[in-house]
Coordinates of C-alpha atoms and ligand atoms in Angstrom, one line a residue:
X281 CA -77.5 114.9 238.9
X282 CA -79.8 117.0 237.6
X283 CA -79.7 120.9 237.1
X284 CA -82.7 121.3 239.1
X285 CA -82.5 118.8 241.5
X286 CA -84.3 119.6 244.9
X287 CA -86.1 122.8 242.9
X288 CA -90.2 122.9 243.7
X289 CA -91.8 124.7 240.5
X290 CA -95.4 125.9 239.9
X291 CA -95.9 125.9 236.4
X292 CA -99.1 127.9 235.1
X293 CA -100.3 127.6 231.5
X294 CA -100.3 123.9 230.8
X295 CA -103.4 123.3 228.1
X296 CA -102.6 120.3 225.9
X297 CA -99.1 118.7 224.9
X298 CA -98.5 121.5 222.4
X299 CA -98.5 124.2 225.5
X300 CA -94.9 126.1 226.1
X301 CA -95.7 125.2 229.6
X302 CA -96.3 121.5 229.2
X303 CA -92.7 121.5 227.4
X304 CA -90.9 123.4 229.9
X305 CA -93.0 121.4 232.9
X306 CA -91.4 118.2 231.4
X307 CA -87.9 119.3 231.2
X308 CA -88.2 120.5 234.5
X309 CA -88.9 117.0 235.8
X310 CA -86.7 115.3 233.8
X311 CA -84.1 118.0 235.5
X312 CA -85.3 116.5 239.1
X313 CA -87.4 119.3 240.2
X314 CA -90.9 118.8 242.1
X315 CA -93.7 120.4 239.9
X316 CA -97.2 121.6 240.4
X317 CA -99.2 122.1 237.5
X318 CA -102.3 124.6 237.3
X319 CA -105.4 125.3 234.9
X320 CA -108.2 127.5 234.8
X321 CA -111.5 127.8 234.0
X322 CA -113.2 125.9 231.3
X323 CA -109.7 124.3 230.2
X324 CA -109.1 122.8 234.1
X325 CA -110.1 119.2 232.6
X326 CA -107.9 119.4 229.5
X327 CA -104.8 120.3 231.9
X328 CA -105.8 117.7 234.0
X329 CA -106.2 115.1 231.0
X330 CA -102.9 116.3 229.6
X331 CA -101.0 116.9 233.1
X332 CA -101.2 112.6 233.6
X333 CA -98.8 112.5 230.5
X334 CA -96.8 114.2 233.3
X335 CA -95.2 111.8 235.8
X336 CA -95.3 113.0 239.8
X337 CA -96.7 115.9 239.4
X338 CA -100.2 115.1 241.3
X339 CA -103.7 116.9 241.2
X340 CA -104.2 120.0 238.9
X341 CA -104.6 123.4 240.8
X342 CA -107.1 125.6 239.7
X343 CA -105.9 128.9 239.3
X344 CA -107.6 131.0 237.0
X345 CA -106.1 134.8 237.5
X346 CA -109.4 136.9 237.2
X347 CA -110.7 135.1 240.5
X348 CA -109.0 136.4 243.7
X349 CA -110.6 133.2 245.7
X350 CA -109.0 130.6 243.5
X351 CA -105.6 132.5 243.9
X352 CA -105.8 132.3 247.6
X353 CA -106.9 129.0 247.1
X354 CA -104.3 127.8 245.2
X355 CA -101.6 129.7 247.3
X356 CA -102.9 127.4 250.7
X357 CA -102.9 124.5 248.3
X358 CA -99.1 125.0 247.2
X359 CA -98.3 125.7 250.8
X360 CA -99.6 122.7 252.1
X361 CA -97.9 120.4 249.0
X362 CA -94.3 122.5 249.3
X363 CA -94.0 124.5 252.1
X364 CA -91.2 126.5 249.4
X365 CA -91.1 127.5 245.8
X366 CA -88.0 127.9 244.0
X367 CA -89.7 128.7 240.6
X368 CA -92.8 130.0 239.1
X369 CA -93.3 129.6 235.3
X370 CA -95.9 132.3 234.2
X371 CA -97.8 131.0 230.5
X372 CA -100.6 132.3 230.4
X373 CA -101.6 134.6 227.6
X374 CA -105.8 135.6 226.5
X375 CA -107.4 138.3 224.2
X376 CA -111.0 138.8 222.9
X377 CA -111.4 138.2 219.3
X378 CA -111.2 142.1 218.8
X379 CA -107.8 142.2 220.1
X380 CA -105.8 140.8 218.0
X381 CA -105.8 141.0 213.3
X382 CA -108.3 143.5 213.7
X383 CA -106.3 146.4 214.0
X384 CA -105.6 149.0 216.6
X385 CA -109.5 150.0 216.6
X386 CA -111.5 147.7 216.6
X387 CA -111.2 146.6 220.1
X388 CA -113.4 148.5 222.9
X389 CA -111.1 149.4 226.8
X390 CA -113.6 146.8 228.7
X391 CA -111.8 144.0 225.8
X392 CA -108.5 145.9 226.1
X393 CA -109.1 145.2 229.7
X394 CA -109.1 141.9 229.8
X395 CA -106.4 141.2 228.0
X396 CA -104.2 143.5 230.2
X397 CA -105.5 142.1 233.1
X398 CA -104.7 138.0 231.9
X399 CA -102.3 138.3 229.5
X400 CA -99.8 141.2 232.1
X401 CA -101.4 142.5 234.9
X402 CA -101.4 138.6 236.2
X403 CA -97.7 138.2 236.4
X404 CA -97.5 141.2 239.3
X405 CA -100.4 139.0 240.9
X406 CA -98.9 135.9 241.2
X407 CA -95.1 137.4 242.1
X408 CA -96.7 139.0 245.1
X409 CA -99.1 136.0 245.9
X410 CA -96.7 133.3 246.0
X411 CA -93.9 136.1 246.8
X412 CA -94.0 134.6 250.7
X413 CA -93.1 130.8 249.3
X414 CA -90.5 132.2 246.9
X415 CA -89.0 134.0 249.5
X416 CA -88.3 130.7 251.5
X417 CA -86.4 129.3 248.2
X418 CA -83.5 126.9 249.6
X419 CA -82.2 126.8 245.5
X420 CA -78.5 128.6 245.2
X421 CA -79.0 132.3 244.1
X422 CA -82.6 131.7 245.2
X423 CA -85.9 131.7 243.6
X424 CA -86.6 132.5 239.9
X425 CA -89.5 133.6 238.3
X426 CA -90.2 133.4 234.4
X427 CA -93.2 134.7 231.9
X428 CA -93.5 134.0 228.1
X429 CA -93.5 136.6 226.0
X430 CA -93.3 137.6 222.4
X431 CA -90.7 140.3 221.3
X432 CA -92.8 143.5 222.4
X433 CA -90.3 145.9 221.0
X434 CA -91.8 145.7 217.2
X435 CA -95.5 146.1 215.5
X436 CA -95.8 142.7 214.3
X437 CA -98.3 142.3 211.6
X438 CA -102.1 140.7 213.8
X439 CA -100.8 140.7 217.1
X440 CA -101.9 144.4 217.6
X441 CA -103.1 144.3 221.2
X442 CA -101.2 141.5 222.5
X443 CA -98.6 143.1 221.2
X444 CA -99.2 146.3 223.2
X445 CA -100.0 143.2 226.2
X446 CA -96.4 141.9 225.9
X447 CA -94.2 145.2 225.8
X448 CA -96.1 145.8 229.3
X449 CA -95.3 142.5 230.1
X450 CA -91.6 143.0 229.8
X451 CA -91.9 146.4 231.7
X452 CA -93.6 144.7 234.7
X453 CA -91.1 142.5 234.7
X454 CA -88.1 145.1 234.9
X455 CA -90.2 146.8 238.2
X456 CA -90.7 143.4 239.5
X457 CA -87.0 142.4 239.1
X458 CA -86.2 145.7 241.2
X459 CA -88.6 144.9 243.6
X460 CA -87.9 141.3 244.4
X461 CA -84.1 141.3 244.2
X462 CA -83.6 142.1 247.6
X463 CA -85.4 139.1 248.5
X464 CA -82.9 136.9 246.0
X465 CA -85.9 136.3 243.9
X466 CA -85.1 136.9 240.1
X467 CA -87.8 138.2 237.1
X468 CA -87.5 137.3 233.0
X469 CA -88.6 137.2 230.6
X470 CA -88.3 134.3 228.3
X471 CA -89.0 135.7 224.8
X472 CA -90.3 132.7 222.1
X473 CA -90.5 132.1 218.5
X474 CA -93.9 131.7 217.1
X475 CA -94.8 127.9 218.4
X476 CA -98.1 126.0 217.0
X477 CA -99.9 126.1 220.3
X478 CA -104.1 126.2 220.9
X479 CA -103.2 130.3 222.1
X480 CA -101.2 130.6 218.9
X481 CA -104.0 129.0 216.5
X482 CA -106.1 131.7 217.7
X483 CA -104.1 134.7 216.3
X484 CA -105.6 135.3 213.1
X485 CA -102.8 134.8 210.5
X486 CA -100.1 133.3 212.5
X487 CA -99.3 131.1 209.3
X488 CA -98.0 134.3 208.5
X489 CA -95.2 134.5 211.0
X490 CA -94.9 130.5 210.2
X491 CA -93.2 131.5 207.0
X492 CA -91.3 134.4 207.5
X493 CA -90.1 133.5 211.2
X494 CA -87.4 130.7 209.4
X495 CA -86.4 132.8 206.6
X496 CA -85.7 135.7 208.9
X497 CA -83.8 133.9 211.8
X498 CA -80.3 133.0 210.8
X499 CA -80.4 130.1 213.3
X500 CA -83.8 129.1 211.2
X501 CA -86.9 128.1 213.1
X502 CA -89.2 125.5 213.8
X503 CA -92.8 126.4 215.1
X504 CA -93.6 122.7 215.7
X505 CA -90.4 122.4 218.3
X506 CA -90.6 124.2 221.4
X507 CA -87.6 121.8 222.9
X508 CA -85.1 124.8 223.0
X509 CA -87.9 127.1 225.0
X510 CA -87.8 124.2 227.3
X511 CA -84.5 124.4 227.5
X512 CA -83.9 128.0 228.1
X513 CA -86.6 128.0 230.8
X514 CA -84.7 125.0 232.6
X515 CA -82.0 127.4 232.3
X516 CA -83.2 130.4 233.7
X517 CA -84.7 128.3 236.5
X518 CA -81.6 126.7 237.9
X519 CA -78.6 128.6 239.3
X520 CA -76.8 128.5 236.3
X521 CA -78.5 132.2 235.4
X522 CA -78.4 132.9 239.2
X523 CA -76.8 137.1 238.1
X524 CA -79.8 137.2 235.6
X525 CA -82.8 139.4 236.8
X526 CA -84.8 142.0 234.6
X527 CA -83.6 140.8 231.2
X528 CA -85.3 139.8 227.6
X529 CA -84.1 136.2 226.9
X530 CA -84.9 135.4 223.1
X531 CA -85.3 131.9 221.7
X532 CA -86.1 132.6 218.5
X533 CA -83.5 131.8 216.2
X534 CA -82.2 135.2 216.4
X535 CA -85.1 136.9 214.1
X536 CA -85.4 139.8 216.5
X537 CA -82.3 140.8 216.2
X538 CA -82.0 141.1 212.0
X539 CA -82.7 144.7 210.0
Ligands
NAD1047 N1 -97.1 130.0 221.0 C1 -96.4 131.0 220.6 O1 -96.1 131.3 219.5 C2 -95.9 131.9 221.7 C3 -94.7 132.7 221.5 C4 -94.2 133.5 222.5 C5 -94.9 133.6 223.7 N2 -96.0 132.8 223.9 C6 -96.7 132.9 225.2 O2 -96.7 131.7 225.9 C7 -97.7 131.7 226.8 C8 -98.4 130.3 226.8 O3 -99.1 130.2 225.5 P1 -99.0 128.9 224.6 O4 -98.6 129.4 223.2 O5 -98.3 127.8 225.2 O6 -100.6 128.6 224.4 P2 -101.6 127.7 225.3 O7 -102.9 127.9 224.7 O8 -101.2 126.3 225.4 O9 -101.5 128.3 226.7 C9 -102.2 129.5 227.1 C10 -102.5 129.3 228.6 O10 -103.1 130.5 229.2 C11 -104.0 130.0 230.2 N3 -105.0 131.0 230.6 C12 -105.8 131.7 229.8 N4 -106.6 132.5 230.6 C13 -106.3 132.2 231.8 C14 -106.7 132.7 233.1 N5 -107.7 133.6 233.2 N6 -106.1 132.3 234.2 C15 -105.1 131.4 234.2 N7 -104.6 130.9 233.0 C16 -105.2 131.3 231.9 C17 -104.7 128.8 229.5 O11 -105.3 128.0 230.5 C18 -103.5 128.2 228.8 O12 -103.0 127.1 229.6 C19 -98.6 132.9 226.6 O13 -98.2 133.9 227.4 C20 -98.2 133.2 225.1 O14 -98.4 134.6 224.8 C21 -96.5 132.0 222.9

């Protein structure tokens, strides 16, 4: 039997085999959950390359979260395939260049924008769009909703806006938690480690946090594994967390935590 057997999960932010979300979509399955996978924009043909390395999981969605048609689209789409959702996996995470190893000025409000509106701003817009399928959840303790996140409680050296991004993140998600409770629908945050992805190659520097991440976390730290993340999303999707709602989970071999 498996911890997410009978479970029907949307899974956002799948780009290539190195993606957070093409981990976490995998252990899902392998769990016994139902999974619908969506890209966006100019990467909808990777996802749908890499989503067929994916077994049962059946056309790619478009969903790109700066185009209000496609997220109605993609609502009537995941309406017609499960009737129900009992998770929503949020991984999706952009910045213009100017954002992020550039410093705190470089970047103009229109660019600070966009990253707000991707990066946090999309996570209240997908709660409340699929908020009518989550509330038909049939899972124990109901439905759960998780976004990836990097600890936003420090000033970590290049991240600058995204930084800024995610400690917004991790407020929305507190307000959405106290919104959504009522309807037995849970909000957290799942906060990684630095992981090699296509997103992460794009921070200037991140070979930076590649070094000091494992000397810092007791635990140590891999940024080529993103198994546990997997695992602590699986987690936080089944009804084994089913008390959890508004909290930081941090997989990161514990590097937040140390002075
Ligand atoms: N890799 C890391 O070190 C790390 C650590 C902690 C948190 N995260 C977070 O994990 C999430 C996933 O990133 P990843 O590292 O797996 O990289 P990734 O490049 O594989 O995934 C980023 C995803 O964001 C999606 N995206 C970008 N713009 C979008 C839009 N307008 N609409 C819909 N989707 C859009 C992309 O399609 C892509 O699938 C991000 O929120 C990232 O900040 C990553």
């Amino acid at each position: 039997m498996g911890l997410l057997d009978g479970h029907r999960i949307l899974v956002t932010g799948v780009l290539t085999d190195d993606s957070l979300a093409f981990g976490i979509a995998e252990r899902c399955l392998a769990e016994g959950a139902e999974v619908i996978v969506t890209g966006a924009g100019r990467g909808l043909r990777l996802t749908t390359r890499t989503s067929r390395k994916l077994h049962h999981v059946g056309e790619v969605i478009a969903l790109d979260v700066t185009n209000p048609l496609e997220i109605d689209m993609a609502v009537a789409a995941v309406t017609e395939r499960f009737g129900r959702l009992d998770g929503l996996v949020h991984a999706i995470g952009f910045a213009p260049e100017a954002c992020l190893g550039k410093g705190m000025f470089a970047a103009s409000f229109e660019e600070v924008a966009t990253a707000l509106q991707v990066s946090t701003h999309s996570l209240a817009l997908l709660s409340g769009a699929f908020r009518p399928l989550l509330q038909r959840s049939t899972a124990i303790g109901g439905a759960s909703i998780i976004a990836l996140d990097f600890d936003g409680s420090r000033a970590y050296p290049m991240y600058d806006w995204m930084g800024v991004m995610k400690a917004g993140l991790e407020s929305l998600g507190r307000y959405l938690a106290r919104e959504l409770g009522p309807d037995h629908i849970r909000v957290n945050m799942l906060a990684a480690g630095p992981v090699r992805t296509l997103a992460a190659k794009s921070i200037p520097g991140f070979e930076q946090f590649e070094d000091t991440w494992s000397e810092n976390a007791p635990l140590g730290w891999d940024v080529r594994d993103s198994s546990a993340v997997s695992d602590t999303a699986v987690a936080l999707l089944s009804p084994l967390l089913r008390s959890t709602t508004g909290s930081i989970v941090f997989v990161d071999g514990g590097a937040h935590a140390m002075g």
